Amino acid sequence: MLAKRIIPCLDIKDGTTVKGINFVNFRDAGDPVTLGAEYSRMGADELVYLDITASHEGRKTFTELVKRVAARINIPFTVGGGINELSDVETLLNAGADKVSVNSAALRRPGLIDEIAHNFGSQVCVVAIDANRETAGWTCYLNGGRIPTGRCLFDWAEEAEKRGAGEILFTSMTHDGVKEGYANEALAQLAERLHIPVIASGGAGTAAHFYDAFTLGKADAALAASVFHFGEIEIPALKRELKSGGIDIRI
């Protein structure tokens, strides 16, 4: 069994780190390079940087920021937002990113996943899925949670895996920023249906929520933002608590 991972997520808007609730009502959380360096020092296993308005605004992702992050941290990091073609992936990897995250572009053109996996390897391709729990089930959304697609979370995750995705990053829009726990039932269903790692996102508020994501949700990694950005949970203390609870995690 691979060790479970703790992954701070830095949502970037206009060059700064922000955090919202249910994908709206953003507030400033600080400089993305400084925060990333601090998380690296504190023992985070990986980082995720998401340019949250790139797809909506039709822009490319922040290459210069990626170079500055790569110069300051010594853990793997994933970059997403505005990645639409192979040249975007190559640019970001050359800038220092270890993986790329594709979301809206992959839903619009699923063949992008095949192309990334074929050219750079599945380990580079993280497929991020923003989904909302609705009466008909879990529905995938485009453009940072703005546009419903009608696609089922579980069907799309399975297709992404078949096309070559190396990981699934599932963010529950229902739970995002609410701090009442992750979408553990949906996570467990994903874990049961997939053979690749699942990263839980949306809902972390306490150390117990991370524990539940790993045990009840069977997630391989847990991603969080505001609890780290605003000092509500310290990564070293979180890891010690999880370790003492029997979770296999790097201290």
CSV table of C-alpha atoms in Angstrom, one decimal:
chain,number,residue,atom,x,y,z
A,1,MET,CA,0.0,0.0,0.0
A,2,LEU,CA,1.3,3.5,-0.9
A,3,ALA,CA,1.4,6.0,1.9
A,4,LYS,CA,-1.5,8.4,2.0
A,5,ARG,CA,-0.8,12.0,0.9
A,6,ILE,CA,-1.6,15.4,2.2
A,7,ILE,CA,-1.9,18.0,-0.6
A,8,PRO,CA,-2.4,21.7,0.0
A,9,CYS,CA,-4.3,23.3,-3.0
A,10,LEU,CA,-3.6,26.9,-4.1
A,11,ASP,CA,-6.3,28.4,-6.2
A,12,ILE,CA,-4.8,31.3,-8.1
A,13,LYS,CA,-6.8,34.3,-9.3
A,14,ASP,CA,-5.1,37.5,-10.7
A,15,GLY,CA,-1.7,36.2,-9.4
A,16,THR,CA,-2.7,35.7,-5.8
A,17,THR,CA,-4.0,32.7,-3.8
A,18,VAL,CA,-7.7,32.8,-3.0
A,19,LYS,CA,-10.3,30.6,-1.4
A,20,GLY,CA,-14.0,30.6,-1.8
A,21,ILE,CA,-17.1,28.7,-0.5
A,22,ASN,CA,-19.0,26.5,-3.0
A,23,PHE,CA,-16.8,28.0,-5.7
A,24,VAL,CA,-17.9,31.6,-5.0
A,25,ASN,CA,-17.2,34.4,-2.5
A,26,PHE,CA,-13.4,34.3,-2.8
A,27,ARG,CA,-11.0,35.9,-0.3
A,28,ASP,CA,-7.3,36.6,-0.5
A,29,ALA,CA,-5.1,33.9,1.1
A,30,GLY,CA,-1.6,35.2,0.3
A,31,ASP,CA,1.4,34.9,-2.1
A,32,PRO,CA,1.4,31.5,-3.9
A,33,VAL,CA,5.1,31.1,-4.1
A,34,THR,CA,5.7,32.0,-0.4
A,35,LEU,CA,2.8,29.7,0.7
A,36,GLY,CA,4.1,26.8,-1.5
A,37,ALA,CA,7.6,27.1,0.0
A,38,GLU,CA,6.1,27.1,3.5
A,39,TYR,CA,4.0,24.0,2.8
A,40,SER,CA,7.0,22.3,1.3
A,41,ARG,CA,9.0,23.1,4.5
A,42,MET,CA,6.2,21.8,6.8
A,43,GLY,CA,6.0,18.4,5.2
A,44,ALA,CA,3.2,18.5,2.6
A,45,ASP,CA,3.6,15.6,0.2
A,46,GLU,CA,2.6,17.5,-2.9
A,47,LEU,CA,1.0,20.8,-4.0
A,48,VAL,CA,-1.6,21.6,-6.5
A,49,TYR,CA,-1.8,25.0,-8.2
A,50,LEU,CA,-5.0,25.8,-10.1
A,51,ASP,CA,-5.5,28.9,-12.3
A,52,ILE,CA,-9.2,29.0,-11.5
A,53,THR,CA,-10.3,31.5,-14.1
A,54,ALA,CA,-8.1,30.5,-17.0
A,55,SER,CA,-10.7,28.3,-18.7
A,56,HIS,CA,-13.5,30.8,-18.1
A,57,GLU,CA,-11.4,33.7,-19.4
A,58,GLY,CA,-10.0,31.7,-22.3
A,59,ARG,CA,-6.4,32.2,-21.2
A,60,LYS,CA,-3.3,30.0,-20.9
A,61,THR,CA,-2.0,29.0,-17.5
A,62,PHE,CA,0.6,31.1,-15.5
A,63,THR,CA,4.0,29.8,-16.8
A,64,GLU,CA,6.1,32.4,-15.0
A,65,LEU,CA,4.5,31.6,-11.7
A,66,VAL,CA,5.2,27.9,-12.3
A,67,LYS,CA,8.9,28.7,-12.8
A,68,ARG,CA,9.1,30.7,-9.5
A,69,VAL,CA,7.3,27.9,-7.6
A,70,ALA,CA,9.7,25.3,-9.0
A,71,ALA,CA,12.7,27.3,-7.8
A,72,ARG,CA,11.4,27.4,-4.3
A,73,ILE,CA,10.0,24.0,-3.4
A,74,ASN,CA,11.4,20.5,-3.4
A,75,ILE,CA,8.2,18.4,-3.5
A,76,PRO,CA,6.1,17.4,-6.6
A,77,PHE,CA,3.5,19.9,-7.8
A,78,THR,CA,0.6,19.8,-10.2
A,79,VAL,CA,-0.6,22.7,-12.3
A,80,GLY,CA,-4.0,23.1,-13.8
A,81,GLY,CA,-6.3,25.7,-15.5
A,82,GLY,CA,-6.4,26.7,-19.2
A,83,ILE,CA,-4.6,23.6,-20.5
A,84,ASN,CA,-6.2,22.8,-23.9
A,85,GLU,CA,-3.5,21.1,-26.0
A,86,LEU,CA,-0.2,19.2,-25.8
A,87,SER,CA,1.9,22.4,-26.3
A,88,ASP,CA,0.4,23.7,-23.0
A,89,VAL,CA,1.5,20.6,-21.2
A,90,GLU,CA,5.0,20.7,-22.6
A,91,THR,CA,5.4,24.4,-21.6
A,92,LEU,CA,4.3,23.7,-18.0
A,93,LEU,CA,6.5,20.6,-17.6
A,94,ASN,CA,9.5,22.6,-19.0
A,95,ALA,CA,8.7,25.3,-16.5
A,96,GLY,CA,9.1,22.8,-13.7
A,97,ALA,CA,5.7,21.3,-13.0
A,98,ASP,CA,5.6,17.5,-12.3
A,99,LYS,CA,2.0,16.9,-13.4
A,100,VAL,CA,-0.8,18.7,-15.1
A,101,SER,CA,-4.4,18.8,-14.2
A,102,VAL,CA,-7.1,18.9,-16.9
A,103,ASN,CA,-10.7,19.5,-16.3
A,104,SER,CA,-12.9,21.5,-18.7
A,105,ALA,CA,-10.8,20.9,-21.7
A,106,ALA,CA,-10.9,17.1,-21.2
A,107,LEU,CA,-14.7,17.1,-20.8
A,108,ARG,CA,-15.0,19.1,-24.0
A,109,ARG,CA,-12.4,16.9,-25.8
A,110,PRO,CA,-11.8,13.7,-24.0
A,111,GLY,CA,-9.1,12.7,-26.5
A,112,LEU,CA,-6.8,15.3,-24.8
A,113,ILE,CA,-6.3,12.7,-22.0
A,114,ASP,CA,-5.2,10.1,-24.5
A,115,GLU,CA,-2.7,12.5,-26.0
A,116,ILE,CA,-1.2,13.6,-22.7
A,117,ALA,CA,-0.8,10.0,-21.5
A,118,HIS,CA,0.7,8.8,-24.8
A,119,ASN,CA,3.2,11.7,-25.1
A,120,PHE,CA,4.2,12.3,-21.5
A,121,GLY,CA,3.0,9.2,-19.6
A,122,SER,CA,-0.1,8.6,-17.4
A,123,GLN,CA,1.8,9.7,-14.3
A,124,VAL,CA,1.7,13.3,-15.7
A,125,CYS,CA,-2.0,13.4,-16.3
A,126,VAL,CA,-4.4,14.3,-13.4
A,127,VAL,CA,-8.0,14.5,-14.4
A,128,ALA,CA,-9.8,17.0,-12.1
A,129,ILE,CA,-13.6,16.6,-11.8
A,130,ASP,CA,-15.8,19.3,-10.3
A,131,ALA,CA,-19.1,17.6,-9.5
A,132,ASN,CA,-22.3,18.7,-7.6
A,133,ARG,CA,-24.6,16.4,-5.9
A,134,GLU,CA,-28.1,16.8,-7.4
A,135,THR,CA,-31.4,15.0,-7.4
A,136,ALA,CA,-30.3,12.8,-10.4
A,137,GLY,CA,-26.9,12.1,-8.9
A,138,TRP,CA,-23.4,13.6,-9.1
A,139,THR,CA,-23.1,15.9,-12.2
A,140,CYS,CA,-19.9,17.2,-13.6
A,141,TYR,CA,-19.4,20.9,-14.2
A,142,LEU,CA,-17.2,23.0,-16.6
A,143,ASN,CA,-15.4,26.3,-16.2
A,144,GLY,CA,-14.8,26.3,-12.5
A,145,GLY,CA,-18.2,25.0,-11.5
A,146,ARG,CA,-20.1,27.4,-13.8
A,147,ILE,CA,-21.6,25.1,-16.5
A,148,PRO,CA,-23.4,21.8,-15.8
A,149,THR,CA,-22.5,19.1,-18.4
A,150,GLY,CA,-25.1,16.3,-17.6
A,151,ARG,CA,-22.2,13.9,-17.4
A,152,CYS,CA,-22.2,11.5,-14.4
A,153,LEU,CA,-19.2,11.8,-12.1
A,154,PHE,CA,-18.6,8.0,-12.0
A,155,ASP,CA,-19.0,7.4,-15.7
A,156,TRP,CA,-16.7,10.2,-16.6
A,157,ALA,CA,-14.0,9.1,-14.1
A,158,GLU,CA,-14.1,5.6,-15.5
A,159,GLU,CA,-13.7,6.9,-19.1
A,160,ALA,CA,-10.8,9.2,-18.0
A,161,GLU,CA,-9.0,6.2,-16.5
A,162,LYS,CA,-9.5,4.2,-19.7
A,163,ARG,CA,-8.1,7.0,-21.7
A,164,GLY,CA,-4.9,7.1,-19.6
A,165,ALA,CA,-5.5,9.4,-16.6
A,166,GLY,CA,-3.0,8.7,-13.8
A,167,GLU,CA,-5.1,10.1,-11.0
A,168,ILE,CA,-8.6,11.5,-10.5
A,169,LEU,CA,-8.9,14.7,-8.4
A,170,PHE,CA,-12.6,14.8,-7.3
A,171,THR,CA,-13.8,18.1,-5.9
A,172,SER,CA,-17.3,18.0,-4.4
A,173,MET,CA,-18.9,21.4,-5.1
A,174,THR,CA,-21.5,20.5,-2.5
A,175,HIS,CA,-18.9,20.3,0.2
A,176,ASP,CA,-16.3,22.9,-1.0
A,177,GLY,CA,-15.3,25.3,1.7
A,178,VAL,CA,-18.1,24.3,4.0
A,179,LYS,CA,-15.7,22.4,6.3
A,180,GLU,CA,-18.1,19.6,7.3
A,181,GLY,CA,-16.2,16.7,5.8
A,182,TYR,CA,-15.5,15.2,2.4
A,183,ALA,CA,-18.0,13.5,0.1
A,184,ASN,CA,-17.0,10.1,1.5
A,185,GLU,CA,-19.7,8.0,0.0
A,186,ALA,CA,-18.9,9.3,-3.5
A,187,LEU,CA,-15.2,8.9,-2.8
A,188,ALA,CA,-15.7,5.3,-1.8
A,189,GLN,CA,-17.7,4.6,-4.9
A,190,LEU,CA,-14.9,6.1,-7.0
A,191,ALA,CA,-12.3,4.0,-5.2
A,192,GLU,CA,-14.3,0.9,-5.8
A,193,ARG,CA,-14.8,1.5,-9.5
A,194,LEU,CA,-11.3,2.8,-10.4
A,195,HIS,CA,-7.8,1.3,-10.4
A,196,ILE,CA,-5.9,4.6,-10.2
A,197,PRO,CA,-5.5,6.9,-7.2
A,198,VAL,CA,-8.3,9.2,-6.1
A,199,ILE,CA,-7.6,12.5,-4.5
A,200,ALA,CA,-10.4,13.9,-2.2
A,201,SER,CA,-11.1,17.6,-2.4
A,202,GLY,CA,-13.8,19.8,-0.8
A,203,GLY,CA,-14.9,19.8,2.8
A,204,ALA,CA,-11.9,19.6,5.1
A,205,GLY,CA,-12.5,21.3,8.4
A,206,THR,CA,-10.8,19.1,11.0
A,207,ALA,CA,-8.2,16.4,11.3
A,208,ALA,CA,-11.0,13.9,11.7
A,209,HIS,CA,-12.3,14.8,8.2
A,210,PHE,CA,-8.9,13.7,6.7
A,211,TYR,CA,-9.1,10.5,8.6
A,212,ASP,CA,-12.6,9.8,7.4
A,213,ALA,CA,-11.5,10.5,3.8
A,214,PHE,CA,-8.8,7.9,4.0
A,215,THR,CA,-10.9,5.3,5.9
A,216,LEU,CA,-14.5,5.8,4.9
A,217,GLY,CA,-13.8,7.4,1.5
A,218,LYS,CA,-10.8,5.1,0.7
A,219,ALA,CA,-9.1,8.1,-0.8
A,220,ASP,CA,-5.4,7.9,-1.7
A,221,ALA,CA,-4.8,11.6,-1.0
A,222,ALA,CA,-6.6,14.4,0.6
A,223,LEU,CA,-6.4,17.9,-0.7
A,224,ALA,CA,-7.4,21.0,1.2
A,225,ALA,CA,-7.0,24.8,1.0
A,226,SER,CA,-8.5,27.2,3.6
A,227,VAL,CA,-7.7,25.1,6.7
A,228,PHE,CA,-4.0,25.3,5.7
A,229,HIS,CA,-4.0,28.8,4.2
A,230,PHE,CA,-5.5,30.4,7.3
A,231,GLY,CA,-3.6,28.3,9.9
A,232,GLU,CA,-6.6,26.3,11.2
A,233,ILE,CA,-4.7,23.0,10.7
A,234,GLU,CA,-0.9,22.6,10.9
A,235,ILE,CA,0.4,20.0,8.5
A,236,PRO,CA,2.9,18.4,11.0
A,237,ALA,CA,0.3,18.1,13.7
A,238,LEU,CA,-2.2,16.7,11.2
A,239,LYS,CA,0.2,14.0,10.0
A,240,ARG,CA,1.1,13.0,13.6
A,241,GLU,CA,-2.6,12.6,14.5
A,242,LEU,CA,-3.3,10.6,11.4
A,243,LYS,CA,-0.3,8.4,12.0
A,244,SER,CA,-1.4,7.8,15.6
A,245,GLY,CA,-4.8,6.7,14.2
A,246,GLY,CA,-3.2,4.0,12.1
A,247,ILE,CA,-3.0,5.9,8.8
A,248,ASP,CA,0.1,5.1,6.7
A,249,ILE,CA,1.5,8.5,6.1
A,250,ARG,CA,5.0,10.1,5.8
A,251,ILE,CA,6.0,12.2,8.8
